[in-house]
Amino acid sequence: MKARAWACAAVTSGILAILVFAGFALLPEMRAASGCLPAGAVVQFEFARNSEDLARIFGGGEGCGPLAIAAMDAVNRLDLIAFIPIYTAFIFAAALFLVEGAWRPLSIAAIAAALGAAASDYLETTTLLQITQTLDAPEALLPRSQAGAWTKFSLLAAHGVFCAGLCFLGGRRRPLLGALLLLPVLGVALAAYDHVRFASVMNAAFALAWLSMLASAVRSAFERQQDLPRSP
C-alpha cells in the first residue's frame, strides 16, 4: 500500500500543479497584458542579466510598462503561494513513488534536490518581485535572481537524473521513463548556452519529463495491489 499511497500523492499534487500552471495565463493581469509581453516573457525575466534584457520584456510599447509589471507580479505572487509548494510536493512524492516509499541513496538525493530547488525558487521569485519595483536601477538585484533561477533549474535537472537512476536501477524498471527524465539536463545545458533561443526548449523538456512521471504514477495508482511487483 505504501507504493500506491506515494503514487496517489504524486497524481494529486501533479494534477494540482497543472491546474495552477494553467491558471497563470488566466490571471486578469496576464490577460490585460497579453499584447504587451513577448513570448516566453516569464522565463526570460528569470534569466534577465541586465537592463537591456528587462527592456525587451517590459518595453513592449506605449502604456505597456505598468501592465507588464502588474502581470509579472501577479504570476510571481501565485508562484510563491501555490506553484512552488505544489510542484515541490509532486517531485518529492514522485521520487518516493518510484521506489515504493523506500529511503534509498538516490531517492534521498532526489528529495534533497527538490527541496534545494524550492528554496532557490523562493529566492528567485522574491527577488523578481523586488526588481519590478526598481526597474530604473535593477543591477544590484539581477545577480541574485539569476543565481536563484540557475540553481533552481540545475537542481530540478539533477532531480531528474536521480529519478532516472531509480528507473534504471530500482526494483521495478522503467527504462523509457528514465530516458525521458534525462531530457531536462539537456534542456538546462541549452538554456545556459543561449537562454533567449533555448529557454522554451528547456521548459518543454521539463514538461515532457514531468508529465511522463505523472502518467506513470497514474498507472501505478490504479493498478491492482496484487499486480504490483515487489522490490527485491
PDB file of C-alpha atoms in Angstrom:
ATOM      1  CA  MET A   1       0.000   0.000   0.000  1.00  0.00           C
ATOM      2  CA  LYS A   2       2.945   2.347   0.536  1.00  0.00           C
ATOM      3  CA  ALA A   3       3.713   2.293  -3.190  1.00  0.00           C
ATOM      4  CA  ARG A   4       0.120   3.150  -4.049  1.00  0.00           C
ATOM      5  CA  ALA A   5      -0.015   5.899  -1.429  1.00  0.00           C
ATOM      6  CA  TRP A   6       3.008   7.680  -2.916  1.00  0.00           C
ATOM      7  CA  ALA A   7       1.636   7.172  -6.425  1.00  0.00           C
ATOM      8  CA  CYS A   8      -1.660   8.762  -5.354  1.00  0.00           C
ATOM      9  CA  ALA A   9       0.211  11.637  -3.700  1.00  0.00           C
ATOM     10  CA  ALA A  10       2.164  12.222  -6.912  1.00  0.00           C
ATOM     11  CA  VAL A  11      -1.022  12.116  -9.006  1.00  0.00           C
ATOM     12  CA  THR A  12      -2.885  14.538  -6.756  1.00  0.00           C
ATOM     13  CA  SER A  13      -0.058  17.068  -6.498  1.00  0.00           C
ATOM     14  CA  GLY A  14       0.785  16.681 -10.188  1.00  0.00           C
ATOM     15  CA  ILE A  15      -2.762  17.466 -11.285  1.00  0.00           C
ATOM     16  CA  LEU A  16      -2.876  20.445  -8.929  1.00  0.00           C
ATOM     17  CA  ALA A  17       0.414  21.705 -10.378  1.00  0.00           C
ATOM     18  CA  ILE A  18      -1.025  21.511 -13.900  1.00  0.00           C
ATOM     19  CA  LEU A  19      -4.118  23.435 -12.821  1.00  0.00           C
ATOM     20  CA  VAL A  20      -2.069  26.169 -11.165  1.00  0.00           C
ATOM     21  CA  PHE A  21       0.248  26.372 -14.179  1.00  0.00           C
ATOM     22  CA  ALA A  22      -2.757  26.792 -16.460  1.00  0.00           C
ATOM     23  CA  GLY A  23      -4.051  29.423 -14.052  1.00  0.00           C
ATOM     24  CA  PHE A  24      -1.059  31.689 -14.753  1.00  0.00           C
ATOM     25  CA  ALA A  25      -2.411  32.521 -18.207  1.00  0.00           C
ATOM     26  CA  LEU A  26      -5.891  33.134 -16.795  1.00  0.00           C
ATOM     27  CA  LEU A  27      -4.832  35.746 -14.284  1.00  0.00           C
ATOM     28  CA  PRO A  28      -6.623  39.047 -15.036  1.00  0.00           C
ATOM     29  CA  GLU A  29      -3.293  40.873 -15.057  1.00  0.00           C
ATOM     30  CA  MET A  30      -1.832  38.442 -17.588  1.00  0.00           C
ATOM     31  CA  ARG A  31      -4.865  38.742 -19.831  1.00  0.00           C
ATOM     32  CA  ALA A  32      -4.686  42.535 -19.657  1.00  0.00           C
ATOM     33  CA  ALA A  33      -1.017  42.451 -20.701  1.00  0.00           C
ATOM     34  CA  SER A  34      -1.425  39.836 -23.429  1.00  0.00           C
ATOM     35  CA  GLY A  35      -0.449  42.274 -26.165  1.00  0.00           C
ATOM     36  CA  CYS A  36       2.476  43.687 -24.263  1.00  0.00           C
ATOM     37  CA  LEU A  37       4.561  40.725 -23.133  1.00  0.00           C
ATOM     38  CA  PRO A  38       6.796  38.833 -25.581  1.00  0.00           C
ATOM     39  CA  ALA A  39       6.597  35.062 -25.897  1.00  0.00           C
ATOM     40  CA  GLY A  40       8.340  33.333 -23.022  1.00  0.00           C
ATOM     41  CA  ALA A  41       8.474  36.540 -21.008  1.00  0.00           C
ATOM     42  CA  VAL A  42       8.199  34.795 -17.637  1.00  0.00           C
ATOM     43  CA  VAL A  43      11.274  32.619 -18.037  1.00  0.00           C
ATOM     44  CA  GLN A  44      13.141  35.419 -19.829  1.00  0.00           C
ATOM     45  CA  PHE A  45      12.556  37.574 -16.752  1.00  0.00           C
ATOM     46  CA  GLU A  46      14.018  34.834 -14.574  1.00  0.00           C
ATOM     47  CA  PHE A  47      17.185  34.805 -16.692  1.00  0.00           C
ATOM     48  CA  ALA A  48      17.464  38.580 -17.234  1.00  0.00           C
ATOM     49  CA  ARG A  49      21.090  39.715 -16.905  1.00  0.00           C
ATOM     50  CA  ASN A  50      20.908  43.468 -17.448  1.00  0.00           C
ATOM     51  CA  SER A  51      18.685  46.459 -18.162  1.00  0.00           C
ATOM     52  CA  GLU A  52      18.621  45.614 -21.879  1.00  0.00           C
ATOM     53  CA  ASP A  53      17.079  42.210 -21.128  1.00  0.00           C
ATOM     54  CA  LEU A  54      14.489  43.878 -18.929  1.00  0.00           C
ATOM     55  CA  ALA A  55      13.690  46.428 -21.621  1.00  0.00           C
ATOM     56  CA  ARG A  56      12.839  43.610 -24.047  1.00  0.00           C
ATOM     57  CA  ILE A  57      10.334  42.281 -21.510  1.00  0.00           C
ATOM     58  CA  PHE A  58       8.773  45.453 -20.122  1.00  0.00           C
ATOM     59  CA  GLY A  59       9.212  47.878 -23.019  1.00  0.00           C
ATOM     60  CA  GLY A  60       6.585  46.462 -25.335  1.00  0.00           C
ATOM     61  CA  GLY A  61       5.077  49.789 -26.329  1.00  0.00           C
ATOM     62  CA  GLU A  62       3.311  52.855 -25.045  1.00  0.00           C
ATOM     63  CA  GLY A  63       1.295  52.086 -21.919  1.00  0.00           C
ATOM     64  CA  CYS A  64       2.626  48.536 -21.712  1.00  0.00           C
ATOM     65  CA  GLY A  65       5.085  49.061 -18.863  1.00  0.00           C
ATOM     66  CA  PRO A  66       2.575  49.165 -15.986  1.00  0.00           C
ATOM     67  CA  LEU A  67       0.531  46.310 -17.484  1.00  0.00           C
ATOM     68  CA  ALA A  68       3.610  44.113 -17.922  1.00  0.00           C
ATOM     69  CA  ILE A  69       4.794  44.819 -14.372  1.00  0.00           C
ATOM     70  CA  ALA A  70       1.379  44.024 -12.929  1.00  0.00           C
ATOM     71  CA  ALA A  71       1.254  40.776 -14.910  1.00  0.00           C
ATOM     72  CA  MET A  72       4.698  39.634 -13.783  1.00  0.00           C
ATOM     73  CA  ASP A  73       3.940  40.497 -10.175  1.00  0.00           C
ATOM     74  CA  ALA A  74       0.672  38.538 -10.299  1.00  0.00           C
ATOM     75  CA  VAL A  75       2.447  35.500 -11.759  1.00  0.00           C
ATOM     76  CA  ASN A  76       5.193  35.635  -9.158  1.00  0.00           C
ATOM     77  CA  ARG A  77       2.777  36.033  -6.255  1.00  0.00           C
ATOM     78  CA  LEU A  78       0.837  32.967  -7.409  1.00  0.00           C
ATOM     79  CA  ASP A  79       4.168  31.182  -7.853  1.00  0.00           C
ATOM     80  CA  LEU A  80       5.090  31.890  -4.226  1.00  0.00           C
ATOM     81  CA  ILE A  81       1.839  30.880  -2.605  1.00  0.00           C
ATOM     82  CA  ALA A  82       0.824  27.936  -4.790  1.00  0.00           C
ATOM     83  CA  PHE A  83       3.005  26.716  -7.647  1.00  0.00           C
ATOM     84  CA  ILE A  84       6.314  26.304  -5.819  1.00  0.00           C
ATOM     85  CA  PRO A  85       4.931  24.286  -2.892  1.00  0.00           C
ATOM     86  CA  ILE A  86       2.691  22.180  -5.153  1.00  0.00           C
ATOM     87  CA  TYR A  87       5.304  21.240  -7.758  1.00  0.00           C
ATOM     88  CA  THR A  88       7.758  20.538  -4.929  1.00  0.00           C
ATOM     89  CA  ALA A  89       5.223  18.173  -3.377  1.00  0.00           C
ATOM     90  CA  PHE A  90       4.843  16.473  -6.768  1.00  0.00           C
ATOM     91  CA  ILE A  91       8.531  15.826  -7.394  1.00  0.00           C
ATOM     92  CA  PHE A  92       9.008  14.830  -3.721  1.00  0.00           C
ATOM     93  CA  ALA A  93       6.194  12.273  -3.940  1.00  0.00           C
ATOM     94  CA  ALA A  94       7.283  11.112  -7.395  1.00  0.00           C
ATOM     95  CA  ALA A  95      10.776  10.248  -6.173  1.00  0.00           C
ATOM     96  CA  LEU A  96       9.335   8.072  -3.408  1.00  0.00           C
ATOM     97  CA  PHE A  97       6.713   6.560  -5.690  1.00  0.00           C
ATOM     98  CA  LEU A  98       9.498   5.247  -7.922  1.00  0.00           C
ATOM     99  CA  VAL A  99      10.959   3.245  -5.011  1.00  0.00           C
ATOM    100  CA  GLU A 100       7.684   2.351  -3.252  1.00  0.00           C
ATOM    101  CA  GLY A 101       8.430   4.723  -0.385  1.00  0.00           C
ATOM    102  CA  ALA A 102      11.924   3.402   0.333  1.00  0.00           C
ATOM    103  CA  TRP A 103      14.597   5.804   1.582  1.00  0.00           C
ATOM    104  CA  ARG A 104      17.486   4.851  -0.666  1.00  0.00           C
ATOM    105  CA  PRO A 105      20.516   6.952  -1.595  1.00  0.00           C
ATOM    106  CA  LEU A 106      19.075   8.005  -4.961  1.00  0.00           C
ATOM    107  CA  SER A 107      15.629   8.788  -3.555  1.00  0.00           C
ATOM    108  CA  ILE A 108      17.204  10.814  -0.740  1.00  0.00           C
ATOM    109  CA  ALA A 109      19.344  12.671  -3.279  1.00  0.00           C
ATOM    110  CA  ALA A 110      16.261  13.386  -5.417  1.00  0.00           C
ATOM    111  CA  ILE A 111      14.354  14.737  -2.413  1.00  0.00           C
ATOM    112  CA  ALA A 112      17.301  16.891  -1.366  1.00  0.00           C
ATOM    113  CA  ALA A 113      17.489  18.296  -4.902  1.00  0.00           C
ATOM    114  CA  ALA A 114      13.744  19.019  -4.862  1.00  0.00           C
ATOM    115  CA  LEU A 115      13.931  20.893  -1.573  1.00  0.00           C
ATOM    116  CA  GLY A 116      17.014  22.814  -2.693  1.00  0.00           C
ATOM    117  CA  ALA A 117      15.257  23.783  -5.924  1.00  0.00           C
ATOM    118  CA  ALA A 118      12.258  25.058  -3.961  1.00  0.00           C
ATOM    119  CA  ALA A 119      14.480  27.191  -1.720  1.00  0.00           C
ATOM    120  CA  SER A 120      16.231  28.611  -4.793  1.00  0.00           C
ATOM    121  CA  ASP A 121      12.880  29.301  -6.431  1.00  0.00           C
ATOM    122  CA  TYR A 122      11.711  31.265  -3.409  1.00  0.00           C
ATOM    123  CA  LEU A 123      14.930  33.308  -3.523  1.00  0.00           C
ATOM    124  CA  GLU A 124      14.498  33.953  -7.238  1.00  0.00           C
ATOM    125  CA  THR A 125      10.809  34.835  -7.076  1.00  0.00           C
ATOM    126  CA  THR A 126      11.021  37.187  -4.111  1.00  0.00           C
ATOM    127  CA  THR A 127      13.881  38.949  -5.875  1.00  0.00           C
ATOM    128  CA  LEU A 128      11.863  39.296  -9.086  1.00  0.00           C
ATOM    129  CA  LEU A 129       9.110  40.989  -7.100  1.00  0.00           C
ATOM    130  CA  GLN A 130      11.708  43.466  -5.877  1.00  0.00           C
ATOM    131  CA  ILE A 131      13.124  44.059  -9.346  1.00  0.00           C
ATOM    132  CA  THR A 132       9.785  45.212 -10.769  1.00  0.00           C
ATOM    133  CA  GLN A 133       9.781  47.920  -8.120  1.00  0.00           C
ATOM    134  CA  THR A 134      13.279  49.111  -9.080  1.00  0.00           C
ATOM    135  CA  LEU A 135      13.373  48.789 -12.871  1.00  0.00           C
ATOM    136  CA  ASP A 136      15.205  52.101 -13.128  1.00  0.00           C
ATOM    137  CA  ALA A 137      18.180  50.619 -11.215  1.00  0.00           C
ATOM    138  CA  PRO A 138      17.935  46.805 -11.071  1.00  0.00           C
ATOM    139  CA  GLU A 139      21.641  45.938 -11.332  1.00  0.00           C
ATOM    140  CA  ALA A 140      22.121  45.125  -7.646  1.00  0.00           C
ATOM    141  CA  LEU A 141      19.280  42.572  -7.679  1.00  0.00           C
ATOM    142  CA  LEU A 142      19.840  40.806 -11.006  1.00  0.00           C
ATOM    143  CA  PRO A 143      22.762  38.615  -9.833  1.00  0.00           C
ATOM    144  CA  ARG A 144      20.568  37.274  -7.029  1.00  0.00           C
ATOM    145  CA  SER A 145      17.626  36.457  -9.292  1.00  0.00           C
ATOM    146  CA  GLN A 146      19.938  34.782 -11.814  1.00  0.00           C
ATOM    147  CA  ALA A 147      21.628  32.733  -9.093  1.00  0.00           C
ATOM    148  CA  GLY A 148      18.251  31.595  -7.798  1.00  0.00           C
ATOM    149  CA  ALA A 149      16.987  30.726 -11.279  1.00  0.00           C
ATOM    150  CA  TRP A 150      20.041  28.775 -12.446  1.00  0.00           C
ATOM    151  CA  THR A 151      20.369  26.958  -9.140  1.00  0.00           C
ATOM    152  CA  LYS A 152      16.684  26.032  -9.276  1.00  0.00           C
ATOM    153  CA  PHE A 153      16.784  24.658 -12.797  1.00  0.00           C
ATOM    154  CA  SER A 154      20.076  22.854 -12.211  1.00  0.00           C
ATOM    155  CA  LEU A 155      18.721  21.133  -9.107  1.00  0.00           C
ATOM    156  CA  LEU A 156      15.485  20.219 -10.880  1.00  0.00           C
ATOM    157  CA  ALA A 157      17.563  18.667 -13.654  1.00  0.00           C
ATOM    158  CA  ALA A 158      19.597  16.820 -11.014  1.00  0.00           C
ATOM    159  CA  HIS A 159      16.339  15.560  -9.509  1.00  0.00           C
ATOM    160  CA  GLY A 160      15.517  14.154 -12.949  1.00  0.00           C
ATOM    161  CA  VAL A 161      18.882  12.400 -13.131  1.00  0.00           C
ATOM    162  CA  PHE A 162      18.423  10.824  -9.693  1.00  0.00           C
ATOM    163  CA  CYS A 163      14.906   9.698 -10.569  1.00  0.00           C
ATOM    164  CA  ALA A 164      16.207   8.315 -13.866  1.00  0.00           C
ATOM    165  CA  GLY A 165      18.677   6.271 -11.830  1.00  0.00           C
ATOM    166  CA  LEU A 166      15.769   4.894  -9.814  1.00  0.00           C
ATOM    167  CA  CYS A 167      14.018   3.950 -13.062  1.00  0.00           C
ATOM    168  CA  PHE A 168      17.069   2.146 -14.397  1.00  0.00           C
ATOM    169  CA  LEU A 169      18.296   0.558 -11.152  1.00  0.00           C
ATOM    170  CA  GLY A 170      15.222   0.209  -8.921  1.00  0.00           C
ATOM    171  CA  GLY A 171      13.226  -2.891  -8.180  1.00  0.00           C
ATOM    172  CA  ARG A 172      10.710  -2.009 -10.885  1.00  0.00           C
ATOM    173  CA  ARG A 173      12.497  -0.957 -14.057  1.00  0.00           C
ATOM    174  CA  ARG A 174      11.087   1.909 -16.116  1.00  0.00           C
ATOM    175  CA  PRO A 175      13.704   2.492 -18.845  1.00  0.00           C
ATOM    176  CA  LEU A 176      11.565   4.713 -21.087  1.00  0.00           C
ATOM    177  CA  LEU A 177      10.616   6.977 -18.194  1.00  0.00           C
ATOM    178  CA  GLY A 178      14.250   7.030 -17.109  1.00  0.00           C
ATOM    179  CA  ALA A 179      15.330   8.218 -20.559  1.00  0.00           C
ATOM    180  CA  LEU A 180      12.705  10.978 -20.572  1.00  0.00           C
ATOM    181  CA  LEU A 181      13.795  12.146 -17.118  1.00  0.00           C
ATOM    182  CA  LEU A 182      17.259  12.848 -18.524  1.00  0.00           C
ATOM    183  CA  LEU A 183      15.902  15.387 -21.017  1.00  0.00           C
ATOM    184  CA  PRO A 184      15.902  18.336 -18.554  1.00  0.00           C
ATOM    185  CA  VAL A 185      19.697  18.101 -18.264  1.00  0.00           C
ATOM    186  CA  LEU A 186      19.976  18.728 -21.996  1.00  0.00           C
ATOM    187  CA  GLY A 187      17.381  21.492 -21.777  1.00  0.00           C
ATOM    188  CA  VAL A 188      19.208  23.320 -18.991  1.00  0.00           C
ATOM    189  CA  ALA A 189      22.511  22.977 -20.854  1.00  0.00           C
ATOM    190  CA  LEU A 190      20.969  24.521 -23.977  1.00  0.00           C
ATOM    191  CA  ALA A 191      19.414  27.356 -21.958  1.00  0.00           C
ATOM    192  CA  ALA A 192      22.775  28.037 -20.318  1.00  0.00           C
ATOM    193  CA  TYR A 193      24.293  28.299 -23.792  1.00  0.00           C
ATOM    194  CA  ASP A 194      21.616  30.723 -25.051  1.00  0.00           C
ATOM    195  CA  HIS A 195      18.607  31.352 -22.827  1.00  0.00           C
ATOM    196  CA  VAL A 196      16.901  33.618 -25.358  1.00  0.00           C
ATOM    197  CA  ARG A 197      16.785  30.894 -28.017  1.00  0.00           C
ATOM    198  CA  PHE A 198      16.554  27.755 -25.905  1.00  0.00           C
ATOM    199  CA  ALA A 199      14.624  28.584 -22.717  1.00  0.00           C
ATOM    200  CA  SER A 200      11.467  27.283 -24.384  1.00  0.00           C
ATOM    201  CA  VAL A 201      13.275  24.031 -25.228  1.00  0.00           C
ATOM    202  CA  MET A 202      14.251  23.678 -21.577  1.00  0.00           C
ATOM    203  CA  ASN A 203      10.653  24.232 -20.472  1.00  0.00           C
ATOM    204  CA  ALA A 204       9.442  21.626 -22.972  1.00  0.00           C
ATOM    205  CA  ALA A 205      11.992  19.121 -21.663  1.00  0.00           C
ATOM    206  CA  PHE A 206      10.767  19.577 -18.097  1.00  0.00           C
ATOM    207  CA  ALA A 207       7.142  19.370 -19.196  1.00  0.00           C
ATOM    208  CA  LEU A 208       7.702  16.109 -21.075  1.00  0.00           C
ATOM    209  CA  ALA A 209       9.675  14.554 -18.218  1.00  0.00           C
ATOM    210  CA  TRP A 210       7.209  15.548 -15.507  1.00  0.00           C
ATOM    211  CA  LEU A 211       4.104  14.631 -17.493  1.00  0.00           C
ATOM    212  CA  SER A 212       5.645  11.228 -18.176  1.00  0.00           C
ATOM    213  CA  MET A 213       6.310  10.784 -14.467  1.00  0.00           C
ATOM    214  CA  LEU A 214       2.722  11.801 -13.718  1.00  0.00           C
ATOM    215  CA  ALA A 215       1.410   9.300 -16.272  1.00  0.00           C
ATOM    216  CA  SER A 216       3.485   6.538 -14.677  1.00  0.00           C
ATOM    217  CA  ALA A 217       2.120   7.463 -11.248  1.00  0.00           C
ATOM    218  CA  VAL A 218      -1.453   7.422 -12.580  1.00  0.00           C
ATOM    219  CA  ARG A 219      -0.913   3.953 -13.960  1.00  0.00           C
ATOM    220  CA  SER A 220       0.519   2.687 -10.660  1.00  0.00           C
ATOM    221  CA  ALA A 221      -2.215   4.342  -8.607  1.00  0.00           C
ATOM    222  CA  PHE A 222      -4.888   2.389 -10.476  1.00  0.00           C
ATOM    223  CA  GLU A 223      -3.133  -0.940 -10.656  1.00  0.00           C
ATOM    224  CA  ARG A 224      -4.475  -3.724  -8.528  1.00  0.00           C
ATOM    225  CA  GLN A 225      -2.295  -4.170  -5.484  1.00  0.00           C
ATOM    226  CA  GLN A 226      -1.647  -7.870  -6.176  1.00  0.00           C
ATOM    227  CA  ASP A 227      -0.292  -6.973  -9.624  1.00  0.00           C
ATOM    228  CA  LEU A 228       2.352  -4.631  -8.255  1.00  0.00           C
ATOM    229  CA  PRO A 229       5.788  -6.241  -8.465  1.00  0.00           C
ATOM    230  CA  ARG A 230       7.747  -6.235  -5.261  1.00  0.00           C
ATOM    231  CA  SER A 231      11.195  -4.759  -4.972  1.00  0.00           C
ATOM    232  CA  PRO A 232      13.890  -7.258  -4.100  1.00  0.00           C
TER     233      PRO A 232
END
